[in-house]
mmCIF file with all atom_site columns, C-alpha atoms and ligand atoms in Angstrom:
data_model
loop_
_atom_site.group_PDB
_atom_site.id
_atom_site.type_symbol
_atom_site.label_atom_id
_atom_site.label_alt_id
_atom_site.label_comp_id
_atom_site.label_asym_id
_atom_site.label_entity_id
_atom_site.label_seq_id
_atom_site.pdbx_PDB_ins_code
_atom_site.Cartn_x
_atom_site.Cartn_y
_atom_site.Cartn_z
_atom_site.occupancy
_atom_site.B_iso_or_equiv
_atom_site.pdbx_formal_charge
_atom_site.auth_seq_id
_atom_site.auth_comp_id
_atom_site.auth_asym_id
_atom_site.auth_atom_id
_atom_site.pdbx_PDB_model_num
ATOM   1   C CA  . MET A 1 1   ? 9.862   28.503 -14.758 1.00 43.00 ? 1045 MET A CA  1
ATOM   2   C CA  . THR A 1 2   ? 12.052  28.398 -11.799 1.00 48.00 ? 1046 THR A CA  1
ATOM   3   C CA  . GLU A 1 3   ? 12.764  25.214 -9.772  1.00 57.00 ? 1047 GLU A CA  1
ATOM   4   C CA  . LYS A 1 4   ? 10.722  25.026 -6.588  1.00 84.00 ? 1048 LYS A CA  1
ATOM   5   C CA  . THR A 1 5   ? 11.449  22.985 -3.585  1.00 92.00 ? 1049 THR A CA  1
ATOM   6   C CA  . LEU A 1 6   ? 8.221   21.859 -1.244  1.00 97.00 ? 1050 LEU A CA  1
ATOM   7   C CA  . THR A 1 7   ? 9.535   22.091 2.895   1.00 98.00 ? 1051 THR A CA  1
ATOM   8   C CA  . ILE A 1 8   ? 7.390   20.010 5.215   1.00 98.00 ? 1052 ILE A CA  1
ATOM   9   C CA  . VAL A 1 9   ? 7.701   21.231 8.878   1.00 98.00 ? 1053 VAL A CA  1
ATOM   10  C CA  . TYR A 1 10  ? 6.441   18.439 11.332  1.00 98.00 ? 1054 TYR A CA  1
ATOM   11  C CA  . ILE A 1 11  ? 6.724   17.143 14.700  1.00 96.00 ? 1055 ILE A CA  1
ATOM   12  C CA  . SER A 1 12  ? 6.613   13.550 15.699  1.00 96.00 ? 1056 SER A CA  1
ATOM   13  C CA  . LEU A 1 13  ? 7.101   12.078 18.979  1.00 93.00 ? 1057 LEU A CA  1
ATOM   14  C CA  . SER A 1 14  ? 6.712   8.173  18.402  1.00 94.00 ? 1058 SER A CA  1
ATOM   15  C CA  . GLY A 1 15  ? 7.825   8.032  15.099  1.00 97.00 ? 1059 GLY A CA  1
ATOM   16  C CA  . ASN A 1 16  ? 4.960   7.963  12.993  1.00 98.00 ? 1060 ASN A CA  1
ATOM   17  C CA  . VAL A 1 17  ? 4.456   11.156 11.312  1.00 98.00 ? 1061 VAL A CA  1
ATOM   18  C CA  . GLN A 1 18  ? 8.617   10.741 10.498  1.00 98.00 ? 1062 GLN A CA  1
ATOM   19  C CA  . SER A 1 19  ? 7.925   7.582  8.905   1.00 98.00 ? 1063 SER A CA  1
ATOM   20  C CA  . PHE A 1 20  ? 5.037   8.968  6.973   1.00 98.00 ? 1064 PHE A CA  1
ATOM   21  C CA  . VAL A 1 21  ? 7.067   12.340 6.045   1.00 98.00 ? 1065 VAL A CA  1
ATOM   22  C CA  . LYS A 1 22  ? 9.891   10.069 4.816   1.00 98.00 ? 1066 LYS A CA  1
ATOM   23  C CA  . ARG A 1 23  ? 8.138   8.206  2.620   1.00 98.00 ? 1067 ARG A CA  1
ATOM   24  C CA  . LEU A 1 24  ? 6.410   11.781 0.918   1.00 98.00 ? 1068 LEU A CA  1
ATOM   25  C CA  . GLY A 1 25  ? 9.377   13.059 0.469   1.00 98.00 ? 1069 GLY A CA  1
ATOM   26  C CA  . GLU A 1 26  ? 10.397  9.779  -1.623  1.00 98.00 ? 1070 GLU A CA  1
ATOM   27  C CA  . TYR A 1 27  ? 7.142   9.642  -3.420  1.00 98.00 ? 1071 TYR A CA  1
ATOM   28  C CA  . LEU A 1 28  ? 7.072   13.264 -4.258  1.00 98.00 ? 1072 LEU A CA  1
ATOM   29  C CA  . GLN A 1 29  ? 10.765  12.892 -5.687  1.00 97.00 ? 1073 GLN A CA  1
ATOM   30  C CA  . ASN A 1 30  ? 9.655   9.800  -7.859  1.00 97.00 ? 1074 ASN A CA  1
ATOM   31  C CA  . HIS A 1 31  ? 6.208   10.269 -9.072  1.00 97.00 ? 1075 HIS A CA  1
ATOM   32  C CA  . TYR A 1 32  ? 6.174   14.583 -9.132  1.00 97.00 ? 1076 TYR A CA  1
ATOM   33  C CA  . GLN A 1 33  ? 9.696   15.261 -9.630  1.00 96.00 ? 1077 GLN A CA  1
ATOM   34  C CA  . LEU A 1 34  ? 9.548   17.545 -6.522  1.00 96.00 ? 1078 LEU A CA  1
ATOM   35  C CA  . SER A 1 35  ? 12.417  17.724 -4.500  1.00 96.00 ? 1079 SER A CA  1
ATOM   36  C CA  . SER A 1 36  ? 11.526  18.363 -0.460  1.00 97.00 ? 1080 SER A CA  1
ATOM   37  C CA  . LYS A 1 37  ? 13.180  19.290 2.626   1.00 97.00 ? 1081 LYS A CA  1
ATOM   38  C CA  . ALA A 1 38  ? 11.720  18.542 5.958   1.00 98.00 ? 1082 ALA A CA  1
ATOM   39  C CA  . ILE A 1 39  ? 12.675  20.233 9.046   1.00 97.00 ? 1083 ILE A CA  1
ATOM   40  C CA  . ASN A 1 40  ? 11.653  18.188 12.333  1.00 95.00 ? 1084 ASN A CA  1
ATOM   41  C CA  . ILE A 1 41  ? 10.468  20.339 15.317  1.00 95.00 ? 1085 ILE A CA  1
ATOM   42  C CA  . LYS A 1 42  ? 11.510  18.029 17.979  1.00 92.00 ? 1086 LYS A CA  1
ATOM   43  C CA  . ASP A 1 43  ? 15.097  18.372 16.947  1.00 93.00 ? 1087 ASP A CA  1
ATOM   44  C CA  . LEU A 1 44  ? 15.174  21.957 17.136  1.00 93.00 ? 1088 LEU A CA  1
ATOM   45  C CA  . ASN A 1 45  ? 14.785  22.060 20.814  1.00 91.00 ? 1089 ASN A CA  1
ATOM   46  C CA  . HIS A 1 46  ? 12.520  25.332 20.861  1.00 92.00 ? 1090 HIS A CA  1
ATOM   47  C CA  . GLU A 1 47  ? 14.538  27.411 18.555  1.00 95.00 ? 1091 GLU A CA  1
ATOM   48  C CA  . THR A 1 48  ? 12.542  29.085 15.656  1.00 96.00 ? 1092 THR A CA  1
ATOM   49  C CA  . PHE A 1 49  ? 14.040  30.781 12.592  1.00 97.00 ? 1093 PHE A CA  1
ATOM   50  C CA  . PRO A 1 50  ? 11.963  32.147 9.555   1.00 97.00 ? 1094 PRO A CA  1
ATOM   51  C CA  . VAL A 1 51  ? 11.299  29.387 6.925   1.00 96.00 ? 1095 VAL A CA  1
ATOM   52  C CA  . ALA A 1 52  ? 11.131  31.899 3.643   1.00 89.00 ? 1096 ALA A CA  1
ATOM   53  C CA  . SER A 1 53  ? 9.901   29.067 1.630   1.00 94.00 ? 1097 SER A CA  1
ATOM   54  C CA  . PRO A 1 54  ? 6.173   27.729 1.591   1.00 96.00 ? 1098 PRO A CA  1
ATOM   55  C CA  . PHE A 1 55  ? 5.921   24.779 3.384   1.00 98.00 ? 1099 PHE A CA  1
ATOM   56  C CA  . VAL A 1 56  ? 3.189   22.475 4.493   1.00 98.00 ? 1100 VAL A CA  1
ATOM   57  C CA  . ALA A 1 57  ? 2.943   21.365 8.415   1.00 98.00 ? 1101 ALA A CA  1
ATOM   58  C CA  . ILE A 1 58  ? 2.393   17.664 9.394   1.00 98.00 ? 1102 ILE A CA  1
ATOM   59  C CA  . LEU A 1 59  ? 1.543   16.649 13.346  1.00 97.00 ? 1103 LEU A CA  1
ATOM   60  C CA  . PRO A 1 60  ? -0.094  14.157 15.441  1.00 96.00 ? 1104 PRO A CA  1
ATOM   61  C CA  . THR A 1 61  ? -2.576  15.031 18.506  1.00 94.00 ? 1105 THR A CA  1
ATOM   62  C CA  . TYR A 1 62  ? -1.573  14.790 21.714  1.00 91.00 ? 1106 TYR A CA  1
ATOM   63  C CA  . LEU A 1 63  ? -4.275  15.422 24.254  1.00 85.00 ? 1107 LEU A CA  1
ATOM   64  C CA  . GLU A 1 64  ? -4.020  15.105 27.749  1.00 75.00 ? 1108 GLU A CA  1
ATOM   65  C CA  . GLY A 1 65  ? -6.338  12.666 29.553  1.00 66.00 ? 1109 GLY A CA  1
ATOM   66  C CA  . GLY A 1 66  ? -8.552  12.538 26.209  1.00 56.00 ? 1110 GLY A CA  1
ATOM   67  C CA  . ASN A 1 67  ? -11.072 10.066 25.903  1.00 56.00 ? 1111 ASN A CA  1
ATOM   68  C CA  . GLY A 1 68  ? -12.328 11.174 22.539  1.00 51.00 ? 1112 GLY A CA  1
ATOM   69  C CA  . VAL A 1 69  ? -15.825 12.106 24.116  1.00 55.00 ? 1113 VAL A CA  1
ATOM   70  C CA  . ASP A 1 70  ? -16.062 14.318 26.986  1.00 60.00 ? 1114 ASP A CA  1
ATOM   71  C CA  . SER A 1 71  ? -12.626 15.004 28.170  1.00 60.00 ? 1115 SER A CA  1
ATOM   72  C CA  . GLY A 1 72  ? -9.033  16.173 26.710  1.00 58.00 ? 1116 GLY A CA  1
ATOM   73  C CA  . ASP A 1 73  ? -8.983  18.882 24.903  1.00 68.00 ? 1117 ASP A CA  1
ATOM   74  C CA  . VAL A 1 74  ? -5.288  20.422 26.291  1.00 73.00 ? 1118 VAL A CA  1
ATOM   75  C CA  . GLU A 1 75  ? -2.777  19.919 23.678  1.00 75.00 ? 1119 GLU A CA  1
ATOM   76  C CA  . ILE A 1 76  ? 0.636   19.068 25.483  1.00 73.00 ? 1120 ILE A CA  1
ATOM   77  C CA  . LEU A 1 77  ? 3.366   17.502 23.331  1.00 80.00 ? 1121 LEU A CA  1
ATOM   78  C CA  . THR A 1 78  ? 3.112   19.635 19.814  1.00 86.00 ? 1122 THR A CA  1
ATOM   79  C CA  . THR A 1 79  ? 2.870   23.192 21.140  1.00 91.00 ? 1123 THR A CA  1
ATOM   80  C CA  . PRO A 1 80  ? 6.701   23.646 19.699  1.00 94.00 ? 1124 PRO A CA  1
ATOM   81  C CA  . LEU A 1 81  ? 5.115   23.276 16.259  1.00 96.00 ? 1125 LEU A CA  1
ATOM   82  C CA  . GLY A 1 82  ? 2.441   25.978 16.694  1.00 95.00 ? 1126 GLY A CA  1
ATOM   83  C CA  . ASP A 1 83  ? 4.986   27.935 18.345  1.00 96.00 ? 1127 ASP A CA  1
ATOM   84  C CA  . PHE A 1 84  ? 7.700   27.650 15.144  1.00 97.00 ? 1128 PHE A CA  1
ATOM   85  C CA  . ILE A 1 85  ? 4.500   28.518 12.926  1.00 97.00 ? 1129 ILE A CA  1
ATOM   86  C CA  . ALA A 1 86  ? 3.943   31.458 14.846  1.00 97.00 ? 1130 ALA A CA  1
ATOM   87  C CA  . ALA A 1 87  ? 7.571   32.669 15.248  1.00 97.00 ? 1131 ALA A CA  1
ATOM   88  C CA  . HIS A 1 88  ? 8.858   35.275 12.202  1.00 98.00 ? 1132 HIS A CA  1
ATOM   89  C CA  . ASP A 1 89  ? 5.487   35.043 10.751  1.00 96.00 ? 1133 ASP A CA  1
ATOM   90  C CA  . ASN A 1 90  ? 6.129   31.762 9.253   1.00 98.00 ? 1134 ASN A CA  1
ATOM   91  C CA  . ASP A 1 91  ? 2.122   31.200 9.242   1.00 98.00 ? 1135 ASP A CA  1
ATOM   92  C CA  . LYS A 1 92  ? 2.232   33.378 6.557   1.00 97.00 ? 1136 LYS A CA  1
ATOM   93  C CA  . HIS A 1 93  ? 4.251   30.812 4.035   1.00 97.00 ? 1137 HIS A CA  1
ATOM   94  C CA  . CYS A 1 94  ? 2.257   28.089 5.286   1.00 98.00 ? 1138 CYS A CA  1
ATOM   95  C CA  . PHE A 1 95  ? -0.407  26.724 2.644   1.00 98.00 ? 1139 PHE A CA  1
ATOM   96  C CA  . GLY A 1 96  ? -1.911  23.938 4.729   1.00 98.00 ? 1140 GLY A CA  1
ATOM   97  C CA  . ILE A 1 97  ? -1.877  21.155 7.530   1.00 98.00 ? 1141 ILE A CA  1
ATOM   98  C CA  . ILE A 1 98  ? -2.206  17.524 7.845   1.00 98.00 ? 1142 ILE A CA  1
ATOM   99  C CA  . GLY A 1 99  ? -3.113  15.552 10.649  1.00 98.00 ? 1143 GLY A CA  1
ATOM   100 C CA  . SER A 1 100 ? -1.940  12.106 11.751  1.00 98.00 ? 1144 SER A CA  1
ATOM   101 C CA  . GLY A 1 101 ? -4.161  10.418 14.623  1.00 97.00 ? 1145 GLY A CA  1
ATOM   102 C CA  . ASN A 1 102 ? -6.295  7.319  15.595  1.00 96.00 ? 1146 ASN A CA  1
ATOM   103 C CA  . ARG A 1 103 ? -9.982  7.099  14.852  1.00 96.00 ? 1147 ARG A CA  1
ATOM   104 C CA  . ASN A 1 104 ? -10.124 5.767  18.111  1.00 93.00 ? 1148 ASN A CA  1
ATOM   105 C CA  . PHE A 1 105 ? -10.243 9.272  19.980  1.00 90.00 ? 1149 PHE A CA  1
ATOM   106 C CA  . ASN A 1 106 ? -13.640 9.846  17.594  1.00 90.00 ? 1150 ASN A CA  1
ATOM   107 C CA  . GLU A 1 107 ? -14.416 13.562 17.810  1.00 89.00 ? 1151 GLU A CA  1
ATOM   108 C CA  . GLN A 1 108 ? -10.783 14.315 18.923  1.00 91.00 ? 1152 GLN A CA  1
ATOM   109 C CA  . TYR A 1 109 ? -9.403  12.513 16.092  1.00 94.00 ? 1153 TYR A CA  1
ATOM   110 C CA  . CYS A 1 110 ? -6.424  14.875 14.660  1.00 95.00 ? 1154 CYS A CA  1
ATOM   111 C CA  . LEU A 1 111 ? -7.896  17.748 16.487  1.00 93.00 ? 1155 LEU A CA  1
ATOM   112 C CA  . THR A 1 112 ? -4.832  19.483 16.747  1.00 94.00 ? 1156 THR A CA  1
ATOM   113 C CA  . ALA A 1 113 ? -4.289  19.819 13.441  1.00 96.00 ? 1157 ALA A CA  1
ATOM   114 C CA  . LYS A 1 114 ? -8.069  21.293 12.796  1.00 96.00 ? 1158 LYS A CA  1
ATOM   115 C CA  . GLN A 1 115 ? -7.326  23.787 15.702  1.00 93.00 ? 1159 GLN A CA  1
ATOM   116 C CA  . TYR A 1 116 ? -4.000  24.788 14.088  1.00 95.00 ? 1160 TYR A CA  1
ATOM   117 C CA  . ALA A 1 117 ? -5.974  25.554 10.788  1.00 97.00 ? 1161 ALA A CA  1
ATOM   118 C CA  . LYS A 1 118 ? -8.542  27.855 12.553  1.00 96.00 ? 1162 LYS A CA  1
ATOM   119 C CA  . ARG A 1 119 ? -6.175  29.339 14.595  1.00 95.00 ? 1163 ARG A CA  1
ATOM   120 C CA  . PHE A 1 120 ? -3.899  30.335 11.756  1.00 97.00 ? 1164 PHE A CA  1
ATOM   121 C CA  . GLY A 1 121 ? -5.911  30.482 8.889   1.00 97.00 ? 1165 GLY A CA  1
ATOM   122 C CA  . PHE A 1 122 ? -4.857  28.043 6.599   1.00 97.00 ? 1166 PHE A CA  1
ATOM   123 C CA  . PRO A 1 123 ? -6.501  24.940 4.963   1.00 98.00 ? 1167 PRO A CA  1
ATOM   124 C CA  . MET A 1 124 ? -6.775  21.825 6.966   1.00 98.00 ? 1168 MET A CA  1
ATOM   125 C CA  . LEU A 1 125 ? -5.525  19.375 3.698   1.00 98.00 ? 1169 LEU A CA  1
ATOM   126 C CA  . GLY A 1 126 ? -6.117  15.962 5.033   1.00 98.00 ? 1170 GLY A CA  1
ATOM   127 C CA  . ASP A 1 127 ? -5.779  13.143 8.103   1.00 98.00 ? 1171 ASP A CA  1
ATOM   128 C CA  . PHE A 1 128 ? -4.352  9.815  8.382   1.00 98.00 ? 1172 PHE A CA  1
ATOM   129 C CA  . GLU A 1 129 ? -4.200  7.376  10.720  1.00 98.00 ? 1173 GLU A CA  1
ATOM   130 C CA  . LEU A 1 130 ? -1.404  6.311  12.568  1.00 98.00 ? 1174 LEU A CA  1
ATOM   131 C CA  . ARG A 1 131 ? 2.108   6.091  10.292  1.00 98.00 ? 1175 ARG A CA  1
ATOM   132 C CA  . GLY A 1 132 ? -0.307  6.476  6.913   1.00 98.00 ? 1176 GLY A CA  1
ATOM   133 C CA  . THR A 1 133 ? -0.722  3.399  4.472   1.00 98.00 ? 1177 THR A CA  1
ATOM   134 C CA  . SER A 1 134 ? 0.369   3.586  0.546   1.00 98.00 ? 1178 SER A CA  1
ATOM   135 C CA  . ALA A 1 135 ? -3.270  4.832  -0.380  1.00 98.00 ? 1179 ALA A CA  1
ATOM   136 C CA  . ASP A 1 136 ? -2.814  7.963  2.493   1.00 98.00 ? 1180 ASP A CA  1
ATOM   137 C CA  . ILE A 1 137 ? 0.591   8.958  0.436   1.00 98.00 ? 1181 ILE A CA  1
ATOM   138 C CA  . GLU A 1 138 ? -0.584  9.193  -2.875  1.00 98.00 ? 1182 GLU A CA  1
ATOM   139 C CA  . ARG A 1 139 ? -3.783  10.550 -1.746  1.00 98.00 ? 1183 ARG A CA  1
ATOM   140 C CA  . LEU A 1 140 ? -2.150  13.486 0.248   1.00 98.00 ? 1184 LEU A CA  1
ATOM   141 C CA  . ALA A 1 141 ? 0.819   13.836 -2.229  1.00 98.00 ? 1185 ALA A CA  1
ATOM   142 C CA  . GLU A 1 142 ? -1.471  14.509 -4.766  1.00 98.00 ? 1186 GLU A CA  1
ATOM   143 C CA  . ILE A 1 143 ? -3.448  17.441 -2.326  1.00 98.00 ? 1187 ILE A CA  1
ATOM   144 C CA  . ILE A 1 144 ? 0.075   18.796 -1.626  1.00 98.00 ? 1188 ILE A CA  1
ATOM   145 C CA  . VAL A 1 145 ? 1.088   19.324 -5.122  1.00 97.00 ? 1189 VAL A CA  1
ATOM   146 C CA  . ASP A 1 146 ? -2.295  20.922 -6.117  1.00 97.00 ? 1190 ASP A CA  1
ATOM   147 C CA  . ASN A 1 147 ? -2.505  23.342 -3.067  1.00 97.00 ? 1191 ASN A CA  1
ATOM   148 C CA  . PHE A 1 148 ? 1.920   24.078 -3.266  1.00 97.00 ? 1192 PHE A CA  1
ATOM   149 C CA  . HIS A 1 149 ? 1.369   24.982 -6.840  1.00 95.00 ? 1193 HIS A CA  1
ATOM   150 C CA  . ILE A 1 150 ? -1.681  26.869 -5.916  1.00 95.00 ? 1194 ILE A CA  1
ATOM   151 C CA  . PHE A 1 151 ? -0.015  28.817 -3.564  1.00 95.00 ? 1195 PHE A CA  1
ATOM   152 C CA  . THR A 1 152 ? 2.828   29.775 -5.235  1.00 92.00 ? 1196 THR A CA  1
ATOM   153 C CA  . ALA A 1 153 ? 1.552   30.678 -8.443  1.00 90.00 ? 1197 ALA A CA  1
ATOM   154 C CA  . GLY A 1 154 ? -0.414  33.260 -6.597  1.00 68.00 ? 1198 GLY A CA  1
HETATM 155 C C1  . FMN B 2 .   ? -1.364  10.122 24.885  1.00 77.41 ? 108  FMN B C1  1
HETATM 156 C C2  . FMN B 2 .   ? -1.527  9.819  23.532  1.00 77.41 ? 108  FMN B C2  1
HETATM 157 C C3  . FMN B 2 .   ? -2.873  10.831 23.218  1.00 77.41 ? 108  FMN B C3  1
HETATM 158 C C4  . FMN B 2 .   ? -3.063  10.703 21.771  1.00 77.41 ? 108  FMN B C4  1
HETATM 159 N N1  . FMN B 2 .   ? -4.152  11.590 21.702  1.00 77.41 ? 108  FMN B N1  1
HETATM 160 C C5  . FMN B 2 .   ? -5.091  11.532 20.505  1.00 77.41 ? 108  FMN B C5  1
HETATM 161 C C6  . FMN B 2 .   ? -6.039  12.356 20.146  1.00 77.41 ? 108  FMN B C6  1
HETATM 162 O O1  . FMN B 2 .   ? -6.894  13.038 20.891  1.00 77.41 ? 108  FMN B O1  1
HETATM 163 N N2  . FMN B 2 .   ? -6.672  12.345 18.910  1.00 77.41 ? 108  FMN B N2  1
HETATM 164 C C7  . FMN B 2 .   ? -5.766  11.426 17.955  1.00 77.41 ? 108  FMN B C7  1
HETATM 165 O O2  . FMN B 2 .   ? -6.826  11.911 16.796  1.00 77.41 ? 108  FMN B O2  1
HETATM 166 N N3  . FMN B 2 .   ? -5.032  10.942 18.173  1.00 77.41 ? 108  FMN B N3  1
HETATM 167 C C8  . FMN B 2 .   ? -4.650  10.745 19.392  1.00 77.41 ? 108  FMN B C8  1
HETATM 168 N N4  . FMN B 2 .   ? -3.213  9.705  19.543  1.00 77.41 ? 108  FMN B N4  1
HETATM 169 C C9  . FMN B 2 .   ? -2.600  8.958  18.567  1.00 77.41 ? 108  FMN B C9  1
HETATM 170 C C10 . FMN B 2 .   ? -1.281  9.595  17.913  1.00 77.41 ? 108  FMN B C10 1
HETATM 171 O O3  . FMN B 2 .   ? -1.544  11.093 17.851  1.00 77.41 ? 108  FMN B O3  1
HETATM 172 C C11 . FMN B 2 .   ? -1.041  9.193  16.563  1.00 77.41 ? 108  FMN B C11 1
HETATM 173 O O4  . FMN B 2 .   ? -0.822  7.711  17.394  1.00 77.41 ? 108  FMN B O4  1
HETATM 174 C C12 . FMN B 2 .   ? 0.240   9.425  16.020  1.00 77.41 ? 108  FMN B C12 1
HETATM 175 O O5  . FMN B 2 .   ? 0.351   8.704  14.576  1.00 77.41 ? 108  FMN B O5  1
HETATM 176 C C13 . FMN B 2 .   ? 1.132   9.161  16.639  1.00 77.41 ? 108  FMN B C13 1
HETATM 177 O O6  . FMN B 2 .   ? 2.131   10.012 15.938  1.00 77.41 ? 108  FMN B O6  1
HETATM 178 P P1  . FMN B 2 .   ? 3.724   10.346 16.411  1.00 77.41 ? 108  FMN B P1  1
HETATM 179 O O7  . FMN B 2 .   ? 4.678   8.854  16.132  1.00 77.41 ? 108  FMN B O7  1
HETATM 180 O O8  . FMN B 2 .   ? 4.384   10.904 14.750  1.00 77.41 ? 108  FMN B O8  1
HETATM 181 O O9  . FMN B 2 .   ? 4.075   11.388 17.059  1.00 77.41 ? 108  FMN B O9  1
HETATM 182 C C14 . FMN B 2 .   ? -2.714  9.890  21.022  1.00 77.41 ? 108  FMN B C14 1
HETATM 183 C C15 . FMN B 2 .   ? -1.785  9.002  21.505  1.00 77.41 ? 108  FMN B C15 1
HETATM 184 C C16 . FMN B 2 .   ? -1.115  8.884  22.394  1.00 77.41 ? 108  FMN B C16 1
HETATM 185 C C17 . FMN B 2 .   ? -0.532  8.474  22.673  1.00 77.41 ? 108  FMN B C17 1
#
């Protein structure tokens, strides 16, 4: 079997997703012996490039003026991630997306990840609040590994 590396494409504005991605990478290495490479979209300054390897996307939701009930469905801060996925057919290599959010936003909880899943046609693999707990890491690592293997086998 050839050695596989998982790519994680993410955006983080206030550090929660960044923290999750760092801990996730360590967990995948320690518990699954799976190496991962993280691409932080915020560092790219709107640059895009083809991602030839299978990747999972992780992003928060920032809806302008959202109150979780009757307003706020315009995503303002994480659009560079959507642009990156849309460019160079990168969406074809994305096997799923995970959202970070805050349940205080009710119906809008992790809405952007759900919207991207629908827009690009890949599955929403899960969600976590804020920077995620250790249990979130364990739970989502298993889902990511399963889906990564299914995607790369097919
Ligand atoms: C202005 C603002 C708007 C937000 N809107 C939403 C929202 O609509 N839905 C949601 O689930 N979380 C919302 N959040 C919570 C963030 O998605 C959450 O804190 C996330 O973990 C931030 O990730 P980051 O620190 O990596 O940027 C909002 C946070 C802020 C500051």
